PDB file of C-alpha atoms and ligand atoms in Angstrom:
ATOM      1  CA  MET D   1      42.366 -28.528  89.622  1.00 96.00           C
ATOM      2  CA  LEU D   2      43.800 -30.995  87.111  1.00 98.00           C
ATOM      3  CA  ALA D   3      47.590 -31.395  86.624  1.00 98.00           C
ATOM      4  CA  ILE D   4      49.067 -33.686  83.915  1.00 98.00           C
ATOM      5  CA  SER D   5      52.750 -34.082  83.412  1.00 97.00           C
ATOM      6  CA  ASP D   6      54.877 -36.035  80.986  1.00 98.00           C
ATOM      7  CA  LEU D   7      51.528 -38.202  80.030  1.00 98.00           C
ATOM      8  CA  HIS D   8      52.341 -41.072  77.555  1.00 97.00           C
ATOM      9  CA  VAL D   9      49.701 -43.354  76.195  1.00 97.00           C
ATOM     10  CA  ALA D  10      50.639 -46.247  73.880  1.00 96.00           C
ATOM     11  CA  TYR D  11      48.650 -48.882  72.063  1.00 95.00           C
ATOM     12  CA  GLY D  12      51.218 -51.318  71.018  1.00 90.00           C
ATOM     13  CA  GLY D  13      53.585 -49.660  69.013  1.00 86.00           C
ATOM     14  CA  THR D  14      51.491 -46.433  68.488  1.00 92.00           C
ATOM     15  CA  GLN D  15      52.246 -43.389  70.728  1.00 94.00           C
ATOM     16  CA  ALA D  16      48.975 -41.776  70.971  1.00 96.00           C
ATOM     17  CA  VAL D  17      49.864 -39.259  73.700  1.00 97.00           C
ATOM     18  CA  ASP D  18      53.535 -38.556  73.544  1.00 96.00           C
ATOM     19  CA  GLY D  19      54.767 -36.438  76.640  1.00 96.00           C
ATOM     20  CA  VAL D  20      51.942 -33.888  77.621  1.00 97.00           C
ATOM     21  CA  ASP D  21      52.123 -31.321  80.305  1.00 97.00           C
ATOM     22  CA  LEU D  22      48.597 -29.625  81.026  1.00 97.00           C
ATOM     23  CA  ARG D  23      47.395 -27.708  83.930  1.00 97.00           C
ATOM     24  CA  ILE D  24      43.731 -26.598  84.271  1.00 97.00           C
ATOM     25  CA  GLU D  25      42.668 -24.014  86.981  1.00 96.00           C
ATOM     26  CA  LYS D  26      39.345 -24.070  88.531  1.00 96.00           C
ATOM     27  CA  GLY D  27      36.729 -22.530  86.645  1.00 96.00           C
ATOM     28  CA  ARG D  28      38.521 -22.577  83.242  1.00 96.00           C
ATOM     29  CA  THR D  29      37.283 -24.148  80.156  1.00 97.00           C
ATOM     30  CA  VAL D  30      40.248 -25.561  78.233  1.00 97.00           C
ATOM     31  CA  LEU D  31      39.681 -26.808  74.594  1.00 95.00           C
ATOM     32  CA  LEU D  32      42.122 -29.594  73.091  1.00 95.00           C
ATOM     33  CA  ILE D  33      41.842 -29.157  69.402  1.00 91.00           C
ATOM     34  CA  GLY D  34      43.337 -31.223  66.566  1.00 88.00           C
ATOM     35  CA  ALA D  35      42.605 -33.545  63.733  1.00 86.00           C
ATOM     36  CA  ASN D  36      41.559 -37.020  63.608  1.00 88.00           C
ATOM     37  CA  GLY D  37      44.125 -39.143  65.427  1.00 91.00           C
ATOM     38  CA  ALA D  38      46.004 -36.308  67.095  1.00 93.00           C
ATOM     39  CA  GLY D  39      45.554 -38.190  70.702  1.00 95.00           C
ATOM     40  CA  LYS D  40      42.756 -36.102  72.107  1.00 96.00           C
ATOM     41  CA  SER D  41      40.499 -38.923  73.032  1.00 96.00           C
ATOM     42  CA  SER D  42      43.492 -40.851  74.331  1.00 97.00           C
ATOM     43  CA  LEU D  43      44.442 -37.960  76.733  1.00 97.00           C
ATOM     44  CA  ILE D  44      40.589 -37.771  77.978  1.00 97.00           C
ATOM     45  CA  ASN D  45      40.310 -41.299  78.505  1.00 96.00           C
ATOM     46  CA  ALA D  46      43.451 -41.359  80.506  1.00 97.00           C
ATOM     47  CA  VAL D  47      42.039 -38.715  82.811  1.00 97.00           C
ATOM     48  CA  ILE D  48      38.935 -40.557  83.263  1.00 96.00           C
ATOM     49  CA  GLY D  49      40.846 -43.812  83.558  1.00 96.00           C
ATOM     50  CA  LEU D  50      39.602 -45.872  80.466  1.00 95.00           C
ATOM     51  CA  VAL D  51      43.145 -46.307  79.336  1.00 95.00           C
ATOM     52  CA  ARG D  52      46.139 -46.533  81.548  1.00 93.00           C
ATOM     53  CA  ALA D  53      49.034 -44.138  81.218  1.00 95.00           C
ATOM     54  CA  ALA D  54      52.262 -45.674  80.039  1.00 95.00           C
ATOM     55  CA  ARG D  55      54.224 -43.001  81.898  1.00 95.00           C
ATOM     56  CA  GLY D  56      53.374 -39.648  83.621  1.00 97.00           C
ATOM     57  CA  LEU D  57      51.222 -38.241  86.336  1.00 97.00           C
ATOM     58  CA  ILE D  58      47.685 -37.032  86.482  1.00 98.00           C
ATOM     59  CA  SER D  59      46.671 -35.266  89.649  1.00 98.00           C
ATOM     60  CA  PHE D  60      43.179 -33.797  90.296  1.00 98.00           C
ATOM     61  CA  GLU D  61      42.604 -31.445  93.352  1.00 97.00           C
ATOM     62  CA  GLY D  62      46.291 -32.401  94.517  1.00 96.00           C
ATOM     63  CA  ARG D  63      45.681 -36.044  94.514  1.00 97.00           C
ATOM     64  CA  ASP D  64      47.422 -38.650  92.238  1.00 97.00           C
ATOM     65  CA  ILE D  65      44.530 -40.403  90.661  1.00 97.00           C
ATOM     66  CA  GLY D  66      46.659 -42.588  88.173  1.00 94.00           C
ATOM     67  CA  GLY D  67      45.951 -45.717  90.029  1.00 93.00           C
ATOM     68  CA  LEU D  68      42.302 -45.250  90.705  1.00 96.00           C
ATOM     69  CA  SER D  69      39.400 -47.114  88.660  1.00 95.00           C
ATOM     70  CA  SER D  70      37.229 -44.762  86.465  1.00 94.00           C
ATOM     71  CA  ASP D  71      34.063 -45.316  89.066  1.00 91.00           C
ATOM     72  CA  ALA D  72      36.766 -43.778  91.849  1.00 93.00           C
ATOM     73  CA  ARG D  73      37.456 -41.062  89.709  1.00 95.00           C
ATOM     74  CA  ALA D  74      33.820 -40.326  88.807  1.00 92.00           C
ATOM     75  CA  ARG D  75      33.155 -40.400  92.646  1.00 90.00           C
ATOM     76  CA  LEU D  76      36.028 -37.529  93.164  1.00 94.00           C
ATOM     77  CA  GLY D  77      33.852 -35.458  90.782  1.00 94.00           C
ATOM     78  CA  ILE D  78      34.915 -35.988  87.323  1.00 95.00           C
ATOM     79  CA  GLY D  79      32.118 -36.219  84.840  1.00 94.00           C
ATOM     80  CA  TYR D  80      32.720 -37.774  81.381  1.00 94.00           C
ATOM     81  CA  SER D  81      30.884 -37.624  78.088  1.00 93.00           C
ATOM     82  CA  PRO D  82      32.507 -40.025  75.580  1.00 91.00           C
ATOM     83  CA  GLU D  83      32.987 -39.372  71.907  1.00 88.00           C
ATOM     84  CA  GLY D  84      30.224 -40.875  69.560  1.00 83.00           C
ATOM     85  CA  ARG D  85      26.928 -40.718  71.547  1.00 76.00           C
ATOM     86  CA  ARG D  86      27.188 -43.429  73.875  1.00 86.00           C
ATOM     87  CA  VAL D  87      23.841 -44.161  75.784  1.00 92.00           C
ATOM     88  CA  PHE D  88      22.474 -47.257  77.200  1.00 93.00           C
ATOM     89  CA  PRO D  89      20.023 -47.809  74.458  1.00 93.00           C
ATOM     90  CA  THR D  90      17.416 -49.809  75.950  1.00 95.00           C
ATOM     91  CA  MET D  91      17.384 -47.911  79.051  1.00 95.00           C
ATOM     92  CA  SER D  92      14.889 -45.022  79.445  1.00 96.00           C
ATOM     93  CA  VAL D  93      16.065 -41.368  78.922  1.00 96.00           C
ATOM     94  CA  LYS D  94      15.700 -40.709  82.532  1.00 95.00           C
ATOM     95  CA  ASP D  95      17.677 -43.609  83.727  1.00 94.00           C
ATOM     96  CA  ASN D  96      20.161 -42.809  81.334  1.00 95.00           C
ATOM     97  CA  VAL D  97      20.644 -39.322  82.734  1.00 95.00           C
ATOM     98  CA  LEU D  98      20.287 -40.497  86.247  1.00 92.00           C
ATOM     99  CA  ALA D  99      22.999 -43.006  85.739  1.00 90.00           C
ATOM    100  CA  GLY D 100      25.439 -40.157  86.277  1.00 86.00           C
ATOM    101  CA  ALA D 101      24.098 -39.156  89.547  1.00 85.00           C
ATOM    102  CA  VAL D 102      23.925 -42.798  91.074  1.00 79.00           C
ATOM    103  CA  ARG D 103      26.330 -41.823  93.875  1.00 78.00           C
ATOM    104  CA  LEU D 104      23.960 -39.235  95.146  1.00 80.00           C
ATOM    105  CA  PRO D 105      20.981 -39.963  97.512  1.00 80.00           C
ATOM    106  CA  GLY D 106      17.685 -40.421  95.961  1.00 78.00           C
ATOM    107  CA  ARG D 107      16.240 -36.944  96.971  1.00 82.00           C
ATOM    108  CA  GLU D 108      19.191 -35.222  95.451  1.00 84.00           C
ATOM    109  CA  GLN D 109      18.863 -37.572  92.191  1.00 85.00           C
ATOM    110  CA  GLY D 110      15.316 -35.888  91.900  1.00 86.00           C
ATOM    111  CA  ARG D 111      16.842 -32.321  92.147  1.00 88.00           C
ATOM    112  CA  CYS D 112      19.277 -33.505  89.463  1.00 89.00           C
ATOM    113  CA  TRP D 113      16.621 -34.558  87.161  1.00 92.00           C
ATOM    114  CA  ASP D 114      14.718 -31.320  87.633  1.00 92.00           C
ATOM    115  CA  ARG D 115      17.873 -29.209  86.850  1.00 90.00           C
ATOM    116  CA  MET D 116      18.724 -31.162  83.796  1.00 93.00           C
ATOM    117  CA  VAL D 117      15.077 -30.811  82.475  1.00 94.00           C
ATOM    118  CA  ALA D 118      15.301 -27.042  83.019  1.00 92.00           C
ATOM    119  CA  THR D 119      18.462 -27.185  81.050  1.00 89.00           C
ATOM    120  CA  PHE D 120      17.472 -29.572  78.248  1.00 91.00           C
ATOM    121  CA  PRO D 121      13.665 -29.422  78.229  1.00 91.00           C
ATOM    122  CA  PHE D 122      13.427 -32.022  75.594  1.00 91.00           C
ATOM    123  CA  LEU D 123      14.490 -34.561  78.348  1.00 95.00           C
ATOM    124  CA  ALA D 124      10.862 -34.230  80.076  1.00 95.00           C
ATOM    125  CA  GLU D 125       8.997 -35.267  76.829  1.00 95.00           C
ATOM    126  CA  ARG D 126      11.094 -38.246  76.170  1.00 95.00           C
ATOM    127  CA  GLN D 127      11.860 -39.200  79.710  1.00 95.00           C
ATOM    128  CA  ALA D 128      10.197 -42.808  79.318  1.00 96.00           C
ATOM    129  CA  GLN D 129      11.415 -43.562  75.941  1.00 96.00           C
ATOM    130  CA  ALA D 130      14.397 -45.925  75.285  1.00 96.00           C
ATOM    131  CA  ALA D 131      17.404 -43.764  74.593  1.00 95.00           C
ATOM    132  CA  GLY D 132      18.474 -45.785  71.501  1.00 95.00           C
ATOM    133  CA  GLU D 133      15.254 -44.662  69.853  1.00 95.00           C
ATOM    134  CA  LEU D 134      16.208 -40.929  69.886  1.00 94.00           C
ATOM    135  CA  SER D 135      17.982 -39.008  67.070  1.00 90.00           C
ATOM    136  CA  GLY D 136      21.579 -38.785  67.179  1.00 87.00           C
ATOM    137  CA  GLY D 137      21.628 -35.154  68.450  1.00 87.00           C
ATOM    138  CA  GLN D 138      19.049 -36.083  71.259  1.00 90.00           C
ATOM    139  CA  GLN D 139      21.448 -38.935  72.198  1.00 92.00           C
ATOM    140  CA  GLN D 140      24.415 -36.733  72.363  1.00 91.00           C
ATOM    141  CA  LEU D 141      22.337 -34.450  74.453  1.00 92.00           C
ATOM    142  CA  VAL D 142      21.505 -37.458  76.818  1.00 94.00           C
ATOM    143  CA  ALA D 143      25.141 -38.323  77.239  1.00 94.00           C
ATOM    144  CA  ILE D 144      25.995 -34.964  78.103  1.00 93.00           C
ATOM    145  CA  ALA D 145      23.115 -34.644  80.621  1.00 94.00           C
ATOM    146  CA  ARG D 146      24.531 -37.788  82.112  1.00 93.00           C
ATOM    147  CA  ALA D 147      27.915 -36.579  82.573  1.00 93.00           C
ATOM    148  CA  MET D 148      26.539 -33.176  84.162  1.00 92.00           C
ATOM    149  CA  SER D 149      23.869 -34.759  86.246  1.00 90.00           C
ATOM    150  CA  GLY D 150      26.019 -35.609  89.162  1.00 86.00           C
ATOM    151  CA  GLY D 151      27.215 -32.151  89.468  1.00 88.00           C
ATOM    152  CA  PRO D 152      30.798 -32.714  88.532  1.00 93.00           C
ATOM    153  CA  LYS D 153      33.578 -30.288  89.663  1.00 95.00           C
ATOM    154  CA  LEU D 154      35.429 -31.198  86.345  1.00 97.00           C
ATOM    155  CA  LEU D 155      33.443 -32.164  83.104  1.00 96.00           C
ATOM    156  CA  LEU D 156      35.326 -34.045  80.394  1.00 96.00           C
ATOM    157  CA  LEU D 157      33.514 -33.686  77.109  1.00 95.00           C
ATOM    158  CA  ASP D 158      34.989 -35.507  73.972  1.00 95.00           C
ATOM    159  CA  GLU D 159      33.704 -33.963  70.825  1.00 93.00           C
ATOM    160  CA  PRO D 160      30.486 -32.776  72.143  1.00 93.00           C
ATOM    161  CA  PHE D 161      29.559 -31.129  69.056  1.00 91.00           C
ATOM    162  CA  LEU D 162      30.478 -33.698  66.427  1.00 88.00           C
ATOM    163  CA  GLY D 163      27.907 -34.044  63.695  1.00 84.00           C
ATOM    164  CA  LEU D 164      25.418 -32.102  65.427  1.00 88.00           C
ATOM    165  CA  ALA D 165      22.874 -29.655  63.891  1.00 89.00           C
ATOM    166  CA  PRO D 166      23.374 -25.898  64.972  1.00 91.00           C
ATOM    167  CA  VAL D 167      20.334 -26.235  67.388  1.00 89.00           C
ATOM    168  CA  TRP D 168      21.820 -28.777  69.521  1.00 89.00           C
ATOM    169  CA  ILE D 169      25.218 -27.045  69.455  1.00 92.00           C
ATOM    170  CA  GLN D 170      23.438 -24.077  71.042  1.00 92.00           C
ATOM    171  CA  GLN D 171      21.817 -25.868  73.809  1.00 90.00           C
ATOM    172  CA  ILE D 172      24.849 -27.589  74.885  1.00 91.00           C
ATOM    173  CA  SER D 173      26.908 -24.439  74.596  1.00 94.00           C
ATOM    174  CA  ALA D 174      24.285 -22.723  76.917  1.00 92.00           C
ATOM    175  CA  ALA D 175      24.344 -25.466  79.153  1.00 90.00           C
ATOM    176  CA  VAL D 176      28.135 -25.221  79.459  1.00 92.00           C
ATOM    177  CA  ARG D 177      27.951 -21.514  80.031  1.00 93.00           C
ATOM    178  CA  GLN D 178      25.412 -21.831  82.762  1.00 90.00           C
ATOM    179  CA  MET D 179      27.590 -24.452  84.670  1.00 88.00           C
ATOM    180  CA  GLN D 180      30.771 -22.199  84.043  1.00 92.00           C
ATOM    181  CA  GLU D 181      29.002 -19.514  86.064  1.00 92.00           C
ATOM    182  CA  GLU D 182      28.561 -21.958  88.913  1.00 90.00           C
ATOM    183  CA  GLY D 183      32.295 -22.564  88.856  1.00 92.00           C
ATOM    184  CA  LEU D 184      32.633 -25.794  86.695  1.00 94.00           C
ATOM    185  CA  THR D 185      35.936 -26.594  85.252  1.00 97.00           C
ATOM    186  CA  VAL D 186      35.789 -28.175  81.682  1.00 97.00           C
ATOM    187  CA  LEU D 187      38.135 -29.925  79.478  1.00 97.00           C
ATOM    188  CA  MET D 188      36.819 -30.688  76.096  1.00 96.00           C
ATOM    189  CA  THR D 189      37.899 -31.924  72.637  1.00 95.00           C
ATOM    190  CA  GLU D 190      36.852 -30.883  69.302  1.00 90.00           C
ATOM    191  CA  GLN D 191      37.923 -31.057  65.615  1.00 84.00           C
ATOM    192  CA  MET D 192      35.506 -28.422  64.640  1.00 74.00           C
ATOM    193  CA  ALA D 193      36.978 -25.343  66.388  1.00 78.00           C
ATOM    194  CA  ARG D 194      34.564 -22.713  65.788  1.00 84.00           C
ATOM    195  CA  PRO D 195      31.589 -23.350  68.170  1.00 89.00           C
ATOM    196  CA  ALA D 196      33.936 -24.745  70.701  1.00 91.00           C
ATOM    197  CA  LEU D 197      36.227 -21.742  70.712  1.00 90.00           C
ATOM    198  CA  LYS D 198      33.159 -19.589  71.748  1.00 91.00           C
ATOM    199  CA  ILE D 199      32.870 -21.393  75.083  1.00 94.00           C
ATOM    200  CA  ALA D 200      36.415 -22.093  75.978  1.00 95.00           C
ATOM    201  CA  HIS D 201      38.765 -19.814  77.900  1.00 95.00           C
ATOM    202  CA  ASP D 202      42.075 -21.572  76.840  1.00 95.00           C
ATOM    203  CA  GLY D 203      43.201 -23.775  74.023  1.00 94.00           C
ATOM    204  CA  HIS D 204      45.755 -26.194  72.975  1.00 94.00           C
ATOM    205  CA  VAL D 205      46.435 -27.483  69.448  1.00 92.00           C
ATOM    206  CA  MET D 206      47.403 -31.164  69.391  1.00 93.00           C
ATOM    207  CA  ARG D 207      49.124 -32.965  66.838  1.00 92.00           C
ATOM    208  CA  ALA D 208      50.813 -36.508  66.699  1.00 94.00           C
ATOM    209  CA  GLY D 209      50.332 -36.753  70.574  1.00 96.00           C
ATOM    210  CA  ARG D 210      51.914 -33.480  71.366  1.00 96.00           C
ATOM    211  CA  ILE D 211      50.761 -30.127  72.280  1.00 95.00           C
ATOM    212  CA  ARG D 212      52.052 -27.829  69.468  1.00 92.00           C
ATOM    213  CA  ARG D 213      50.612 -24.613  70.551  1.00 91.00           C
ATOM    214  CA  SER D 214      48.738 -23.220  73.827  1.00 94.00           C
ATOM    215  CA  GLY D 215      47.102 -19.859  74.866  1.00 94.00           C
ATOM    216  CA  THR D 216      44.037 -18.226  75.521  1.00 94.00           C
ATOM    217  CA  THR D 217      41.374 -18.969  72.922  1.00 91.00           C
ATOM    218  CA  ALA D 218      41.942 -15.526  71.344  1.00 88.00           C
ATOM    219  CA  GLU D 219      45.721 -16.285  71.092  1.00 88.00           C
ATOM    220  CA  ILE D 220      45.203 -19.777  69.570  1.00 86.00           C
ATOM    221  CA  ARG D 221      42.144 -18.892  67.497  1.00 84.00           C
ATOM    222  CA  GLY D 222      44.007 -18.510  64.097  1.00 81.00           C
ATOM    223  CA  ALA D 223      46.135 -21.878  64.499  1.00 77.00           C
ATOM    224  CA  ALA D 224      42.885 -23.599  65.544  1.00 76.00           C
ATOM    225  CA  LEU D 225      40.826 -22.477  62.563  1.00 76.00           C
ATOM    226  CA  ALA D 226      43.905 -23.434  60.358  1.00 75.00           C
ATOM    227  CA  GLU D 227      43.763 -26.804  61.971  1.00 68.00           C
ATOM    228  CA  GLU D 228      40.394 -27.400  61.400  1.00 63.00           C
ATOM    229  CA  TYR D 229      40.816 -27.455  57.705  1.00 55.00           C
ATOM    230  CA  LEU D 230      43.994 -29.881  57.825  1.00 49.00           C
TER     231      LEU D 230
HETATM  232  P1  ATP V   1      39.465 -38.902  67.000  1.00 72.27           P
HETATM  233  O1  ATP V   1      39.012 -37.484  66.741  1.00 72.27           O
HETATM  234  O2  ATP V   1      39.626 -39.744  65.735  1.00 72.27           O
HETATM  235  O3  ATP V   1      39.069 -39.805  68.234  1.00 72.27           O
HETATM  236  P2  ATP V   1      41.823 -38.294  68.488  1.00 72.27           P
HETATM  237  O4  ATP V   1      42.704 -37.014  68.535  1.00 72.27           O
HETATM  238  O5  ATP V   1      40.861 -38.302  69.687  1.00 72.27           O
HETATM  239  O6  ATP V   1      41.211 -38.668  67.254  1.00 72.27           O
HETATM  240  P3  ATP V   1      42.961 -40.789  69.582  1.00 72.27           P
HETATM  241  O7  ATP V   1      41.800 -41.439  69.148  1.00 72.27           O
HETATM  242  O8  ATP V   1      43.422 -40.577  70.646  1.00 72.27           O
HETATM  243  O9  ATP V   1      43.012 -39.326  68.662  1.00 72.27           O
HETATM  244  O10 ATP V   1      43.740 -41.522  68.548  1.00 72.27           O
HETATM  245  C1  ATP V   1      45.446 -41.230  68.820  1.00 72.27           C
HETATM  246  C2  ATP V   1      46.245 -42.498  67.991  1.00 72.27           C
HETATM  247  O11 ATP V   1      45.970 -43.536  68.726  1.00 72.27           O
HETATM  248  C3  ATP V   1      45.626 -42.757  66.618  1.00 72.27           C
HETATM  249  O12 ATP V   1      46.854 -43.278  65.871  1.00 72.27           O
HETATM  250  C4  ATP V   1      44.810 -43.994  66.668  1.00 72.27           C
HETATM  251  O13 ATP V   1      44.785 -44.586  65.550  1.00 72.27           O
HETATM  252  C5  ATP V   1      45.496 -44.660  67.964  1.00 72.27           C
HETATM  253  N1  ATP V   1      44.530 -45.258  68.790  1.00 72.27           N
HETATM  254  C6  ATP V   1      43.438 -44.794  69.275  1.00 72.27           C
HETATM  255  N2  ATP V   1      42.680 -45.731  70.139  1.00 72.27           N
HETATM  256  C7  ATP V   1      43.330 -47.086  69.807  1.00 72.27           C
HETATM  257  C8  ATP V   1      43.185 -48.310  70.205  1.00 72.27           C
HETATM  258  N3  ATP V   1      42.164 -48.617  71.148  1.00 72.27           N
HETATM  259  N4  ATP V   1      43.943 -49.315  69.795  1.00 72.27           N
HETATM  260  C9  ATP V   1      45.024 -48.929  68.903  1.00 72.27           C
HETATM  261  N5  ATP V   1      45.249 -47.853  68.462  1.00 72.27           N
HETATM  262  C10 ATP V   1      44.469 -46.592  68.848  1.00 72.27           C
END
């Protein structure tokens, strides 16, 4: 579904991603784990098109997407939830969630909303409230619901659990599991390996822009947990 080869991302003189190869098959959930500054966000942002790759290829369902805008990539079926609870603060909760489904016809948007409410029930109670007024955990859920609402084929989650209380981690994990059953492919990043390892199939440990270790989550669990405390 996603194939990345020899990916380089640089900011001025800083090599954030330094020659990464990564393949994700349909239906797999892949975790990128690494400390602050390892290059995880830069890799995710290159896939959704928020940063330009200095070198390398990114293909989605066999198509080179390197030259496409972020919008075009979203329309192909890539959903994205950024690091750090980014919601549109003055827009209502419902409009925030449906911002992820704007490419769908009105009737289907209604269905998306119903599906998201079934997944995260608090959305119904807060639907008319400005998203900026919610707690941090609730804002993160809104950002994730927005990424999920359009029914993506590939979901990019950048540190979805960062700073969240266990109750929200459980809700997000349950939502990802449900979408996994429907065949969703996920690429997620985390510094906090423990909860993420429970929902991922495969993992890659990243350090200084490179993938240092790869395997199934069972295989990389030890390395990933050690990395968590670096
Ligand atoms: P974090 O968890 O802190 O987001 P990360 O693993 O996602 O870490 P990146 O955010 O991709 O790592 O950062 C990789 C490197 O690139 C770091 O050295 C960081 O300082 C640098 N970097 C990231 N974004 C920028 C930017 N916009 N301008 C300059 N340097 C940047």
